[in-house]
Amino acid sequence: QVQLVESGGGLVQAGGSLRLSCAASGKIFSANAMGWYRQAPGKQRDLVAAITNGGSTNYADSVKGRFTISRDNAKNTVYLQMNSLKPEDTAVYYCNVKEWRILGVPVDSWGQGTQVTVSS
């Protein structure tokens, strides 16, 4: 029942920056993680970065040192600051929320996806 609205995607040249935002319209359960996944044509959807309700972060190796995830709990919003972008970062980026209302049973909510294109 969590609704996610993304913004900030677009076209940028290699070496540039973008900031993605995702706002949740519904109340998120206290035990949760917010994050970003991406999917390029012909590839699987992979985790880019995530942040828990307690502030712990997790990054894909390919984006460490370049991307930073953060959240504003008062606004139910998660951000992804993307710096030093590379053409291989080109993908559809999906906002994700995982809620653990039951131990060991995460429930996923997804945004509609936003295109990020990095040109050479």
XYZ file of N, CA and C in Angstrom:
360
model
N 0.796 -1.217 0.000
C 0.000 0.000 0.000
C 0.834 1.277 0.000
N 2.153 1.139 0.056
C 3.042 2.297 -0.024
C 3.152 2.718 -1.485
N 2.910 3.981 -1.741
C 3.032 4.540 -3.075
C 4.336 5.335 -3.168
N 5.106 5.097 -4.225
C 6.408 5.720 -4.394
C 6.430 6.576 -5.649
N 6.890 7.801 -5.509
C 6.977 8.738 -6.618
C 8.421 9.189 -6.771
N 8.996 8.947 -7.951
C 10.392 9.243 -8.224
C 10.537 10.509 -9.056
N 11.690 11.147 -8.914
C 12.017 12.305 -9.725
C 13.533 12.438 -9.806
N 14.001 13.189 -10.791
C 15.412 13.514 -10.892
C 16.179 12.820 -11.998
N 15.558 11.870 -12.681
C 16.234 11.194 -13.772
C 16.391 12.110 -14.972
N 17.230 11.683 -15.910
C 17.437 12.475 -17.101
C 18.680 12.075 -17.852
N 19.106 12.967 -18.727
C 20.267 12.765 -19.578
C 21.423 13.613 -19.076
N 22.592 13.002 -18.962
C 23.772 13.710 -18.489
C 25.007 13.151 -19.190
N 26.020 13.983 -19.341
C 27.269 13.528 -19.935
C 28.137 12.812 -18.905
N 29.004 11.943 -19.400
C 29.926 11.237 -18.517
C 30.705 12.228 -17.659
N 30.825 11.883 -16.376
C 31.487 12.761 -15.425
C 30.550 13.696 -14.697
N 29.318 13.772 -15.155
C 28.341 14.652 -14.547
C 27.649 14.032 -13.354
N 26.649 14.748 -12.834
C 25.943 14.327 -11.631
C 24.438 14.429 -11.810
N 23.727 13.587 -11.076
C 22.281 13.642 -10.968
C 21.899 13.301 -9.542
N 20.753 13.813 -9.115
C 20.218 13.477 -7.805
C 18.802 12.950 -7.968
N 18.592 11.706 -7.577
C 17.281 11.091 -7.632
C 16.578 11.231 -6.289
N 15.273 11.441 -6.341
C 14.458 11.519 -5.144
C 13.292 10.558 -5.264
N 12.873 10.009 -4.144
C 11.722 9.118 -4.107
C 10.948 9.393 -2.833
N 9.703 9.802 -2.986
C 8.850 10.121 -1.853
C 7.770 9.063 -1.688
N 7.602 8.577 -0.472
C 6.564 7.611 -0.152
C 5.345 8.337 0.377
N 4.190 8.058 -0.227
C 2.973 8.752 0.173
C 2.271 8.105 1.357
N 2.486 6.822 1.567
C 1.879 6.112 2.682
C 2.852 5.955 3.842
N 2.322 5.524 4.972
C 3.158 5.306 6.147
C 3.958 4.019 5.973
N 5.248 4.097 6.278
C 6.141 2.955 6.171
C 6.327 2.323 7.541
N 6.280 0.988 7.585
C 6.476 0.277 8.834
C 7.850 0.587 9.419
N 7.930 0.543 10.754
C 9.134 0.974 11.449
C 10.387 0.182 11.055
N 10.249 -1.107 10.838
C 11.370 -1.939 10.394
C 11.390 -1.941 8.866
N 12.313 -1.184 8.284
C 12.264 -1.012 6.840
C 13.623 -0.641 6.259
N 13.702 -0.730 4.947
C 14.830 -0.217 4.194
C 14.297 0.474 2.957
N 14.910 1.571 2.580
C 14.590 2.271 1.346
C 15.824 2.223 0.460
N 15.599 2.071 -0.830
C 16.758 1.957 -1.697
C 16.448 2.132 -3.165
N 17.488 1.908 -3.957
C 17.416 2.056 -5.394
C 17.977 0.820 -6.074
N 17.259 0.356 -7.071
C 17.705 -0.695 -7.958
C 17.794 -0.125 -9.366
N 18.540 -0.802 -10.225
C 18.582 -0.379 -11.620
C 18.600 -1.581 -12.539
N 18.097 -1.367 -13.738
C 18.026 -2.419 -14.732
C 18.320 -1.850 -16.111
N 19.366 -2.367 -16.737
C 19.713 -2.013 -18.097
C 19.126 -3.054 -19.041
N 18.944 -2.702 -20.314
C 18.391 -3.666 -21.275
C 19.194 -4.960 -21.315
N 18.497 -6.085 -21.231
C 19.141 -7.378 -21.285
C 19.809 -7.818 -20.003
N 19.683 -7.036 -18.932
C 20.315 -7.374 -17.668
C 19.277 -7.472 -16.554
N 19.672 -8.109 -15.465
C 18.792 -8.255 -14.326
C 18.713 -6.954 -13.538
N 17.695 -6.866 -12.698
C 17.547 -5.714 -11.831
C 18.421 -5.918 -10.597
N 19.357 -5.013 -10.385
C 20.330 -5.139 -9.310
C 20.214 -3.998 -8.313
N 20.560 -4.311 -7.078
C 20.600 -3.292 -6.035
C 21.725 -2.301 -6.310
N 21.416 -1.025 -6.215
C 22.406 0.037 -6.318
C 22.832 0.491 -4.927
N 21.862 0.831 -4.103
C 22.130 1.290 -2.747
C 20.866 1.176 -1.921
N 21.034 0.981 -0.621
C 19.898 0.908 0.284
C 20.286 1.487 1.631
N 19.284 1.931 2.365
C 19.506 2.486 3.693
C 18.363 2.055 4.597
N 18.691 1.556 5.777
C 17.690 1.057 6.698
C 17.099 2.181 7.534
N 16.068 1.836 8.307
C 15.467 2.810 9.209
C 16.472 3.312 10.236
N 17.474 2.482 10.548
C 18.501 2.858 11.499
C 19.672 3.607 10.899
N 19.690 3.767 9.569
C 20.739 4.529 8.916
C 21.883 3.714 8.349
N 21.834 2.397 8.455
C 22.871 1.567 7.858
C 22.735 1.567 6.342
N 23.858 1.624 5.638
C 23.845 1.702 4.177
C 24.517 0.501 3.547
N 24.138 0.250 2.314
C 24.696 -0.841 1.536
C 24.783 -0.371 0.085
N 25.960 -0.522 -0.536
C 26.183 -0.076 -1.902
C 26.705 -1.204 -2.765
N 26.299 -1.185 -4.025
C 26.935 -2.057 -4.996
C 28.385 -1.631 -5.178
N 29.271 -2.601 -5.399
C 30.688 -2.286 -5.558
C 30.931 -1.284 -6.689
N 30.139 -1.364 -7.733
C 30.341 -0.526 -8.900
C 30.066 0.954 -8.659
N 29.374 1.282 -7.571
C 29.020 2.680 -7.314
C 29.662 3.237 -6.051
N 30.369 2.423 -5.304
C 31.004 2.889 -4.079
C 31.978 4.022 -4.372
N 31.894 5.067 -3.579
C 32.741 6.228 -3.769
C 32.189 7.246 -4.732
N 31.158 6.884 -5.482
C 30.557 7.800 -6.452
C 29.125 8.174 -6.082
N 28.378 7.217 -5.545
C 26.978 7.438 -5.195
C 26.826 7.520 -3.682
N 25.859 8.316 -3.235
C 25.551 8.432 -1.822
C 24.051 8.365 -1.624
N 23.609 7.465 -0.751
C 22.194 7.350 -0.441
C 21.922 8.008 0.909
N 20.770 8.647 1.012
C 20.370 9.277 2.262
C 18.849 9.252 2.355
N 18.329 9.540 3.539
C 16.881 9.562 3.705
C 16.473 10.632 4.693
N 15.261 11.109 4.515
C 14.651 12.079 5.398
C 13.374 11.430 5.910
N 13.410 10.937 7.134
C 12.274 10.200 7.670
C 11.037 11.073 7.857
N 11.236 12.345 8.162
C 10.107 13.253 8.323
C 9.339 13.422 7.021
N 10.041 13.320 5.900
C 9.428 13.462 4.589
C 9.162 12.129 3.903
N 9.530 11.029 4.557
C 9.410 9.701 3.944
C 10.043 9.676 2.554
N 11.238 10.234 2.461
C 11.896 10.402 1.179
C 13.311 9.834 1.226
N 13.703 9.182 0.139
C 15.057 8.680 -0.014
C 15.692 9.356 -1.221
N 16.988 9.636 -1.121
C 17.717 10.322 -2.168
C 18.904 9.480 -2.622
N 19.276 9.661 -3.863
C 20.487 9.051 -4.384
C 21.266 10.117 -5.135
N 22.372 10.553 -4.543
C 23.267 11.493 -5.192
C 24.259 10.704 -6.026
N 24.269 10.943 -7.327
C 25.112 10.205 -8.254
C 26.128 11.161 -8.861
N 27.395 10.934 -8.557
C 28.486 11.748 -9.075
C 29.384 10.909 -9.970
N 30.201 11.589 -10.759
C 31.152 10.927 -11.653
C 30.475 9.837 -12.471
N 29.361 10.173 -13.066
C 28.571 9.189 -13.795
C 29.309 8.656 -15.011
N 29.079 7.379 -15.275
C 29.696 6.675 -16.386
C 28.616 6.144 -17.322
N 28.949 5.916 -18.588
C 27.954 5.350 -19.507
C 27.346 4.045 -18.996
N 28.115 3.241 -18.287
C 27.596 1.984 -17.762
C 26.585 2.162 -16.635
N 26.414 3.386 -16.148
C 25.359 3.676 -15.185
C 24.002 3.840 -15.851
N 23.977 3.893 -17.164
C 22.726 4.055 -17.893
C 21.786 2.890 -17.607
N 20.588 3.202 -17.150
C 19.611 2.181 -16.781
C 18.318 2.861 -16.357
N 17.294 2.041 -16.164
C 16.100 2.501 -15.484
C 16.314 2.286 -13.996
N 16.136 3.325 -13.216
C 16.340 3.263 -11.776
C 14.991 3.180 -11.079
N 14.862 2.210 -10.179
C 13.618 1.960 -9.475
C 13.780 2.203 -7.981
N 12.893 2.979 -7.424
C 12.834 3.158 -5.983
C 12.187 1.935 -5.349
N 12.676 1.564 -4.185
C 12.189 0.373 -3.502
C 12.071 0.623 -2.010
N 11.018 0.076 -1.421
C 10.859 0.054 0.030
C 10.590 -1.372 0.459
N 11.344 -1.845 1.424
C 11.111 -3.153 2.036
C 10.634 -2.934 3.463
N 9.562 -3.631 3.819
C 9.004 -3.560 5.164
C 8.987 -4.948 5.782
N 9.457 -5.040 7.014
C 9.454 -6.300 7.746
C 8.420 -6.245 8.862
N 7.172 -6.459 8.503
C 6.104 -6.550 9.492
C 6.143 -7.897 10.192
N 6.635 -8.906 9.490
C 6.837 -10.246 10.013
C 8.298 -10.609 9.834
N 8.915 -11.157 10.885
C 10.331 -11.498 10.849
C 10.634 -12.422 9.676
N 11.612 -12.043 8.855
C 12.030 -12.867 7.734
C 11.160 -12.784 6.502
N 10.139 -11.928 6.523
C 9.224 -11.813 5.395
C 9.165 -10.356 4.933
N 10.096 -9.930 4.087
C 10.046 -8.561 3.581
C 8.954 -8.396 2.534
N 8.304 -7.266 2.568
C 7.298 -6.913 1.579
C 7.811 -5.722 0.787
N 7.805 -5.846 -0.539
C 8.376 -4.828 -1.419
C 7.320 -3.898 -1.992
N 7.668 -2.629 -2.075
C 6.932 -1.646 -2.851
C 7.897 -1.048 -3.863
N 7.395 -0.738 -5.060
C 8.246 -0.261 -6.143
C 7.704 1.007 -6.767
N 8.619 1.881 -7.151
C 8.260 3.012 -7.971
C 8.134 2.598 -9.421
N 7.714 3.529 -10.262
C 7.476 3.212 -11.669
C 8.759 3.141 -12.486
N 9.845 3.651 -11.956
C 11.118 3.680 -12.643
C 11.362 5.010 -13.323
N 12.610 5.436 -13.324
C 12.993 6.662 -14.005
C 14.276 6.414 -14.790
N 14.313 6.899 -16.014
C 15.438 6.652 -16.909
C 16.607 7.572 -16.579
N 17.786 6.975 -16.458
C 19.036 7.717 -16.338
C 19.909 7.325 -17.520
N 20.279 8.304 -18.321
C 21.104 8.057 -19.490
C 22.378 8.887 -19.393
N 23.520 8.211 -19.489
C 24.822 8.866 -19.415
C 25.506 8.708 -20.760
N 25.765 9.807 -21.422
C 26.373 9.791 -22.739
C 27.888 9.906 -22.642
N 28.582 9.388 -23.670
C 30.043 9.418 -23.710
C 30.552 10.794 -24.065
